[in-house]
Amino acid sequence: MRFRKAVSVLVLSFLPCISATTLAQSQTTGRIAGTVTDEQGAVIVGAEVTAISRTTGEERKVITDREGHFTLSLLPSSTYLVSLTASGFRKALFDDIKVTITETTAINAELAVGALLEESVMVNTAPSLIQNDGPQRGRVVDSRAVSELPLAKRNFTQILALSPGTAAALPDNTAVGRNSQQVSVNGARVTHNNFQINGIDANYIHTNNAQFIAIPAPETIQEFKVQTSLYDSTFGRSGGGNIQLVTKSGSNEFHGAAYGYFRDDAFNANNPFLKAAGVKRPILKRNAFGGMLGGPIQKDKSFVFISYQGTRERDSLTSNVLIAPCLGASCLTEDRSEQTLRNTFGVPTIHSAALALLNVKLANGKFLIPTPQANGRYSGSAPSSYREDQFNSNVDYRLNQQNWLAAKFFLSNAPTTLALFGANVPGFGVEQGNNNRIISLKDVHIFSSGVINEARLGYNFIRQDTYPQEPVRDSEVGIKRSTANALPGLPLISIGADAGGVSIGTDPQAGDTRIAVSTVTAADVLSIRRGKHNLRTGAELRYYQNTFNRNLQGRGSISIQSFKDFLIGATTLASLGVGIADRNLRATDYNFFVQDDWTVSSKWTLNLGLRYELNLPPYDTRGRLATFDPAFYQPRLELDNRN
């Protein structure tokens, strides 16, 4: 098939509601909605509802309709002061009304009879414990929770499983780097999720793996939400969860902070396996430090927020592997002579390559295949390192009462050295570079109190480079390989893998890999209030570029059943992949939706949603895909040839 239709769904849901509440707004905004009545329960038509942001001073006004309903749409996440006035009634004030992304905050006001200019009535309300604004399930986690929860890696993906219907593995506190967590939503695969940051696609489209997405510092996150099921037609792309994250903006008051976190192995107990083997406590030194500042450029008009976070980490990866089983009292020792090996393990001959590998030493003077401590097993640790510098800058600007602009930029560079990668003993680590860039531009335009538009344009870039450490070449130990000249090094050699044996050499997935993934997102959401209908319609275009250069399987792999087989050179399985693995892929997604939240009565809302997605298959600009169709791609090939 040349394309696939991702989803075309009509959703009908009857929702019992206390008031006329409606569904979510957009990926970066929420709304306030409700009903205004008098003390006898009769609706008040023409009441004026005003919401003023406590952080930016932004003011929105609407008038209640013939049913006494009102909706304030596409509101930025903030706390608001809401006032309700009507002729012949006292003014009612609702303070600290919190608006969160993708959700509706309900206010049902009862106005008391009196003069408009008399003393206002302050109404104290607590948030409802019942979500009655739609069938969707999910949970908003705000800035305070993100920054105050004890996250060892200060990574918001480690608390995605707080939302209902989600499951994730227990984070490894000793892992090197960000240690981003994969989450399964309602049993879907962990790659079936959709991540958006500030309304912009933030996915690692190469594998849709959460490991490489941008991770803003907890102090810079305004809030995030994981929607797990029955979210309305505004959200799509995935069959699992939809994760939306919004970073902080400035306000009318200057606020700043500086912080520092540290961990040290001096406070830790030793790994019991290492302690039993007489190995000292592994290194663990982790420091995170940073600061942020936000405030007004011009009060009630323009605002700025900037932040920096640095992370410095040295961490040891541990291994506990079987090197060679002991035969009686005889084990592999520092004496690696051919005669000693033959006598110890009872083999007639020793293969020259095996003998050479057993006697190769690393730069630190230790054997490439380490000498085991007891029972033929080796327990040890190898230091790794991680360094990250990230910057975040946001600017909000009110052009006039009808237009609000927001520009946000995130940058992160994170080089990493992993001492163990594929091989489970020191010597064959990798150098990795993980870089992220996200730029988002948003414009909210108010045509009238009932017609509001949100337009978004953004760019997401992820770069991941991997370079293997190769202390020895196969040509130096007598192993011959057809790709040795182009890809020097050592194949991944696994000895007794089924018994937890030793592996040395370069992992096939770590061979000189350079991956660059970028996404351009253009989206528009139009919100219209007409009588009993709250309409939202919009479209989204995503253009993906995926360029990767990889010497895939270039060094190959060798599997050996046992240590004795290794000594005599008897391999169980050997593989060597050849060919061109480079790709320069392009793909485009087209998404359209319409949502009608119809207030049938004060107790029932009918939610109608239709979403259509056209996700075209990727094509290679140089025609290197196995599914290459010359007839279909000929125009692109001609263009490439001219260039």
mmCIF file of N, CA, C and O in Angstrom, residues 341-403:
data_model
loop_
_atom_site.group_PDB
_atom_site.id
_atom_site.type_symbol
_atom_site.label_atom_id
_atom_site.label_comp_id
_atom_site.label_asym_id
_atom_site.label_seq_id
_atom_site.Cartn_x
_atom_site.Cartn_y
_atom_site.Cartn_z
ATOM 1 N N LEU A 341 46.922 -23.575 29.879
ATOM 2 C CA LEU A 341 45.525 -23.644 29.461
ATOM 3 C C LEU A 341 45.140 -25.068 29.059
ATOM 4 O O LEU A 341 44.046 -25.554 29.395
ATOM 5 N N ARG A 342 46.050 -25.760 28.355
ATOM 6 C CA ARG A 342 45.760 -27.147 27.953
ATOM 7 C C ARG A 342 45.633 -28.046 29.178
ATOM 8 O O ARG A 342 44.715 -28.876 29.262
ATOM 9 N N ASN A 343 46.502 -27.877 30.135
ATOM 10 C CA ASN A 343 46.447 -28.716 31.333
ATOM 11 C C ASN A 343 45.220 -28.385 32.190
ATOM 12 O O ASN A 343 44.586 -29.278 32.765
ATOM 13 N N THR A 344 44.890 -27.085 32.309
ATOM 14 C CA THR A 344 43.782 -26.668 33.174
ATOM 15 C C THR A 344 42.438 -27.144 32.645
ATOM 16 O O THR A 344 41.595 -27.646 33.398
ATOM 17 N N PHE A 345 42.229 -27.024 31.344
ATOM 18 C CA PHE A 345 40.914 -27.298 30.771
ATOM 19 C C PHE A 345 40.855 -28.590 29.955
ATOM 20 O O PHE A 345 39.807 -28.912 29.384
ATOM 21 N N GLY A 346 41.942 -29.316 29.921
ATOM 22 C CA GLY A 346 41.934 -30.636 29.313
ATOM 23 C C GLY A 346 41.617 -30.649 27.834
ATOM 24 O O GLY A 346 40.808 -31.472 27.378
ATOM 25 N N VAL A 347 42.199 -29.741 27.079
ATOM 26 C CA VAL A 347 41.989 -29.712 25.630
ATOM 27 C C VAL A 347 43.316 -30.022 24.957
ATOM 28 O O VAL A 347 44.390 -29.668 25.461
ATOM 29 N N PRO A 348 43.270 -30.687 23.781
ATOM 30 C CA PRO A 348 44.528 -31.083 23.129
ATOM 31 C C PRO A 348 45.288 -29.913 22.523
ATOM 32 O O PRO A 348 46.522 -29.907 22.525
ATOM 33 N N THR A 349 44.566 -28.933 22.006
ATOM 34 C CA THR A 349 45.213 -27.786 21.378
ATOM 35 C C THR A 349 44.450 -26.510 21.745
ATOM 36 O O THR A 349 43.289 -26.553 22.140
ATOM 37 N N ILE A 350 45.117 -25.392 21.560
ATOM 38 C CA ILE A 350 44.511 -24.082 21.776
ATOM 39 C C ILE A 350 44.554 -23.323 20.457
ATOM 40 O O ILE A 350 45.622 -23.197 19.832
ATOM 41 N N HIS A 351 43.390 -22.839 20.018
ATOM 42 C CA HIS A 351 43.342 -22.073 18.783
ATOM 43 C C HIS A 351 44.154 -20.789 18.949
ATOM 44 O O HIS A 351 44.130 -20.147 19.996
ATOM 45 N N SER A 352 44.887 -20.437 17.887
ATOM 46 C CA SER A 352 45.790 -19.288 17.976
ATOM 47 C C SER A 352 45.041 -17.986 18.290
ATOM 48 O O SER A 352 45.535 -17.140 19.050
ATOM 49 N N ALA A 353 43.838 -17.810 17.714
ATOM 50 C CA ALA A 353 43.074 -16.591 17.977
ATOM 51 C C ALA A 353 42.605 -16.547 19.429
ATOM 52 O O ALA A 353 42.635 -15.490 20.075
ATOM 53 N N ALA A 354 42.173 -17.716 19.971
ATOM 54 C CA ALA A 354 41.746 -17.767 21.368
ATOM 55 C C ALA A 354 42.918 -17.471 22.294
ATOM 56 O O ALA A 354 42.778 -16.738 23.285
ATOM 57 N N LEU A 355 44.086 -18.019 21.986
ATOM 58 C CA LEU A 355 45.264 -17.776 22.814
ATOM 59 C C LEU A 355 45.647 -16.300 22.789
ATOM 60 O O LEU A 355 45.990 -15.717 23.829
ATOM 61 N N ALA A 356 45.547 -15.700 21.607
ATOM 62 C CA ALA A 356 45.890 -14.281 21.496
ATOM 63 C C ALA A 356 44.897 -13.415 22.272
ATOM 64 O O ALA A 356 45.297 -12.467 22.967
ATOM 65 N N LEU A 357 43.605 -13.723 22.176
ATOM 66 C CA LEU A 357 42.596 -12.934 22.896
ATOM 67 C C LEU A 357 42.777 -13.043 24.402
ATOM 68 O O LEU A 357 42.601 -12.059 25.131
ATOM 69 N N LEU A 358 43.121 -14.232 24.880
ATOM 70 C CA LEU A 358 43.303 -14.423 26.315
ATOM 71 C C LEU A 358 44.516 -13.665 26.855
ATOM 72 O O LEU A 358 44.588 -13.381 28.052
ATOM 73 N N ASN A 359 45.460 -13.322 25.979
ATOM 74 C CA ASN A 359 46.676 -12.649 26.433
ATOM 75 C C ASN A 359 46.718 -11.166 26.090
ATOM 76 O O ASN A 359 47.682 -10.482 26.448
ATOM 77 N N VAL A 360 45.670 -10.650 25.414
ATOM 78 C CA VAL A 360 45.621 -9.216 25.123
ATOM 79 C C VAL A 360 45.347 -8.451 26.414
ATOM 80 O O VAL A 360 44.493 -8.829 27.218
ATOM 81 N N LYS A 361 46.087 -7.357 26.600
ATOM 82 C CA LYS A 361 45.874 -6.508 27.764
ATOM 83 C C LYS A 361 45.402 -5.124 27.328
ATOM 84 O O LYS A 361 45.779 -4.620 26.270
ATOM 85 N N LEU A 362 44.568 -4.539 28.175
ATOM 86 C CA LEU A 362 44.068 -3.195 27.926
ATOM 87 C C LEU A 362 45.111 -2.162 28.333
ATOM 88 O O LEU A 362 46.174 -2.508 28.879
ATOM 89 N N ALA A 363 44.815 -0.896 28.096
ATOM 90 C CA ALA A 363 45.765 0.167 28.420
ATOM 91 C C ALA A 363 46.057 0.244 29.913
ATOM 92 O O ALA A 363 47.128 0.704 30.318
ATOM 93 N N ASN A 364 45.103 -0.213 30.755
ATOM 94 C CA ASN A 364 45.324 -0.168 32.202
ATOM 95 C C ASN A 364 46.105 -1.362 32.724
ATOM 96 O O ASN A 364 46.279 -1.519 33.937
ATOM 97 N N GLY A 365 46.571 -2.233 31.819
ATOM 98 C CA GLY A 365 47.381 -3.368 32.214
ATOM 99 C C GLY A 365 46.607 -4.623 32.569
ATOM 100 O O GLY A 365 47.207 -5.648 32.896
ATOM 101 N N LYS A 366 45.258 -4.561 32.498
ATOM 102 C CA LYS A 366 44.438 -5.722 32.823
ATOM 103 C C LYS A 366 44.088 -6.498 31.561
ATOM 104 O O LYS A 366 44.043 -5.936 30.465
ATOM 105 N N PHE A 367 43.832 -7.797 31.747
ATOM 106 C CA PHE A 367 43.522 -8.641 30.605
ATOM 107 C C PHE A 367 42.183 -8.244 29.974
ATOM 108 O O PHE A 367 41.231 -7.841 30.667
ATOM 109 N N LEU A 368 42.126 -8.372 28.644
ATOM 110 C CA LEU A 368 40.887 -8.110 27.913
ATOM 111 C C LEU A 368 39.779 -9.036 28.405
ATOM 112 O O LEU A 368 38.645 -8.608 28.632
ATOM 113 N N ILE A 369 40.087 -10.314 28.554
ATOM 114 C CA ILE A 369 39.184 -11.272 29.204
ATOM 115 C C ILE A 369 39.661 -11.397 30.647
ATOM 116 O O ILE A 369 40.684 -12.012 30.922
ATOM 117 N N PRO A 370 38.959 -10.762 31.591
ATOM 118 C CA PRO A 370 39.490 -10.656 32.959
ATOM 119 C C PRO A 370 39.593 -12.003 33.662
ATOM 120 O O PRO A 370 38.888 -12.959 33.336
ATOM 121 N N THR A 371 40.471 -12.017 34.636
ATOM 122 C CA THR A 371 40.634 -13.210 35.461
ATOM 123 C C THR A 371 39.510 -13.275 36.485
ATOM 124 O O THR A 371 39.272 -12.311 37.214
ATOM 125 N N PRO A 372 38.795 -14.398 36.558
ATOM 126 C CA PRO A 372 37.660 -14.493 37.499
ATOM 127 C C PRO A 372 38.138 -14.548 38.942
ATOM 128 O O PRO A 372 39.261 -14.960 39.236
ATOM 129 N N GLN A 373 37.218 -14.162 39.862
ATOM 130 C CA GLN A 373 37.552 -14.176 41.282
ATOM 131 C C GLN A 373 37.302 -15.547 41.908
ATOM 132 O O GLN A 373 38.137 -16.064 42.630
ATOM 133 N N ALA A 374 36.144 -16.109 41.690
ATOM 134 C CA ALA A 374 35.811 -17.394 42.316
ATOM 135 C C ALA A 374 34.771 -18.101 41.465
ATOM 136 O O ALA A 374 33.939 -17.458 40.820
ATOM 137 N N ASN A 375 34.815 -19.444 41.479
ATOM 138 C CA ASN A 375 33.856 -20.260 40.735
ATOM 139 C C ASN A 375 33.817 -19.905 39.253
ATOM 140 O O ASN A 375 32.813 -20.117 38.565
ATOM 141 N N GLY A 376 34.902 -19.335 38.776
ATOM 142 C CA GLY A 376 34.968 -19.002 37.357
ATOM 143 C C GLY A 376 34.204 -17.748 36.990
ATOM 144 O O GLY A 376 34.083 -17.435 35.798
ATOM 145 N N ARG A 377 33.705 -17.002 37.983
ATOM 146 C CA ARG A 377 32.898 -15.813 37.701
ATOM 147 C C ARG A 377 33.706 -14.552 37.972
ATOM 148 O O ARG A 377 34.581 -14.517 38.848
ATOM 149 N N TYR A 378 33.367 -13.530 37.206
ATOM 150 C CA TYR A 378 34.011 -12.227 37.363
ATOM 151 C C TYR A 378 32.959 -11.216 37.785
ATOM 152 O O TYR A 378 31.899 -11.101 37.170
ATOM 153 N N SER A 379 33.246 -10.473 38.848
ATOM 154 C CA SER A 379 32.389 -9.375 39.294
ATOM 155 C C SER A 379 33.237 -8.122 39.356
ATOM 156 O O SER A 379 34.318 -8.121 39.964
ATOM 157 N N GLY A 380 32.735 -7.062 38.730
ATOM 158 C CA GLY A 380 33.507 -5.832 38.711
ATOM 159 C C GLY A 380 32.668 -4.671 38.235
ATOM 160 O O GLY A 380 31.475 -4.799 37.968
ATOM 161 N N SER A 381 33.289 -3.522 38.156
ATOM 162 C CA SER A 381 32.601 -2.319 37.712
ATOM 163 C C SER A 381 33.518 -1.522 36.809
ATOM 164 O O SER A 381 34.745 -1.628 36.887
ATOM 165 N N ALA A 382 32.885 -0.722 35.958
ATOM 166 C CA ALA A 382 33.633 0.113 35.028
ATOM 167 C C ALA A 382 33.007 1.498 35.025
ATOM 168 O O ALA A 382 31.793 1.632 34.853
ATOM 169 N N PRO A 383 33.798 2.555 35.222
ATOM 170 C CA PRO A 383 33.235 3.905 35.319
ATOM 171 C C PRO A 383 32.753 4.435 33.971
ATOM 172 O O PRO A 383 33.422 4.289 32.949
ATOM 173 N N SER A 384 31.570 5.041 34.004
ATOM 174 C CA SER A 384 31.010 5.728 32.848
ATOM 175 C C SER A 384 30.806 7.186 33.222
ATOM 176 O O SER A 384 30.899 7.564 34.396
ATOM 177 N N SER A 385 30.502 8.009 32.234
ATOM 178 C CA SER A 385 30.314 9.433 32.512
ATOM 179 C C SER A 385 29.171 9.990 31.679
ATOM 180 O O SER A 385 28.857 9.482 30.592
ATOM 181 N N TYR A 386 28.553 11.048 32.207
ATOM 182 C CA TYR A 386 27.441 11.725 31.535
ATOM 183 C C TYR A 386 27.527 13.202 31.845
ATOM 184 O O TYR A 386 27.812 13.607 32.974
ATOM 185 N N ARG A 387 27.306 14.000 30.816
ATOM 186 C CA ARG A 387 27.359 15.458 30.979
ATOM 187 C C ARG A 387 26.233 16.062 30.142
ATOM 188 O O ARG A 387 26.085 15.728 28.967
ATOM 189 N N GLU A 388 25.458 16.950 30.751
ATOM 190 C CA GLU A 388 24.400 17.621 29.998
ATOM 191 C C GLU A 388 24.368 19.097 30.344
ATOM 192 O O GLU A 388 24.523 19.487 31.498
ATOM 193 N N ASP A 389 24.169 19.908 29.310
ATOM 194 C CA ASP A 389 23.905 21.333 29.461
ATOM 195 C C ASP A 389 22.633 21.640 28.693
ATOM 196 O O ASP A 389 22.557 21.375 27.482
ATOM 197 N N GLN A 390 21.640 22.178 29.379
ATOM 198 C CA GLN A 390 20.379 22.505 28.718
ATOM 199 C C GLN A 390 19.967 23.941 29.023
ATOM 200 O O GLN A 390 20.182 24.452 30.125
ATOM 201 N N PHE A 391 19.374 24.573 27.999
ATOM 202 C CA PHE A 391 18.911 25.951 28.103
ATOM 203 C C PHE A 391 17.441 26.004 27.682
ATOM 204 O O PHE A 391 17.010 25.273 26.784
ATOM 205 N N ASN A 392 16.704 26.879 28.330
ATOM 206 C CA ASN A 392 15.286 27.034 28.031
ATOM 207 C C ASN A 392 14.967 28.529 28.041
ATOM 208 O O ASN A 392 15.310 29.235 28.995
ATOM 209 N N SER A 393 14.341 29.031 26.988
ATOM 210 C CA SER A 393 13.977 30.447 26.947
ATOM 211 C C SER A 393 12.588 30.584 26.339
ATOM 212 O O SER A 393 12.299 29.987 25.300
ATOM 213 N N ASN A 394 11.730 31.362 27.004
ATOM 214 C CA ASN A 394 10.360 31.575 26.557
ATOM 215 C C ASN A 394 10.047 33.069 26.569
ATOM 216 O O ASN A 394 10.381 33.774 27.521
ATOM 217 N N VAL A 395 9.384 33.527 25.518
ATOM 218 C CA VAL A 395 8.963 34.917 25.426
ATOM 219 C C VAL A 395 7.486 34.946 25.049
ATOM 220 O O VAL A 395 7.076 34.290 24.077
ATOM 221 N N ASP A 396 6.685 35.678 25.829
ATOM 222 C CA ASP A 396 5.265 35.863 25.538
ATOM 223 C C ASP A 396 5.012 37.342 25.293
ATOM 224 O O ASP A 396 5.524 38.196 26.038
ATOM 225 N N TYR A 397 4.188 37.639 24.276
ATOM 226 C CA TYR A 397 3.967 39.036 23.912
ATOM 227 C C TYR A 397 2.519 39.228 23.479
ATOM 228 O O TYR A 397 2.007 38.490 22.631
ATOM 229 N N ARG A 398 1.850 40.202 24.098
ATOM 230 C CA ARG A 398 0.481 40.538 23.737
ATOM 231 C C ARG A 398 0.509 41.674 22.716
ATOM 232 O O ARG A 398 0.855 42.822 23.033
ATOM 233 N N LEU A 399 0.155 41.362 21.480
ATOM 234 C CA LEU A 399 0.121 42.384 20.443
ATOM 235 C C LEU A 399 -0.979 43.399 20.725
ATOM 236 O O LEU A 399 -0.778 44.606 20.629
ATOM 237 N N ASN A 400 -2.153 42.883 21.070
ATOM 238 C CA ASN A 400 -3.304 43.705 21.403
ATOM 239 C C ASN A 400 -4.295 42.823 22.148
ATOM 240 O O ASN A 400 -3.954 41.691 22.533
ATOM 241 N N GLN A 401 -5.503 43.297 22.336
ATOM 242 C CA GLN A 401 -6.490 42.510 23.067
ATOM 243 C C GLN A 401 -6.921 41.257 22.308
ATOM 244 O O GLN A 401 -7.491 40.341 22.894
ATOM 245 N N GLN A 402 -6.624 41.218 21.005
ATOM 246 C CA GLN A 402 -7.070 40.079 20.198
ATOM 247 C C GLN A 402 -5.963 39.073 19.912
ATOM 248 O O GLN A 402 -6.254 37.953 19.496
ATOM 249 N N ASN A 403 -4.716 39.438 20.081
ATOM 250 C CA ASN A 403 -3.614 38.554 19.693
ATOM 251 C C ASN A 403 -2.612 38.369 20.820
ATOM 252 O O ASN A 403 -2.166 39.347 21.437
#
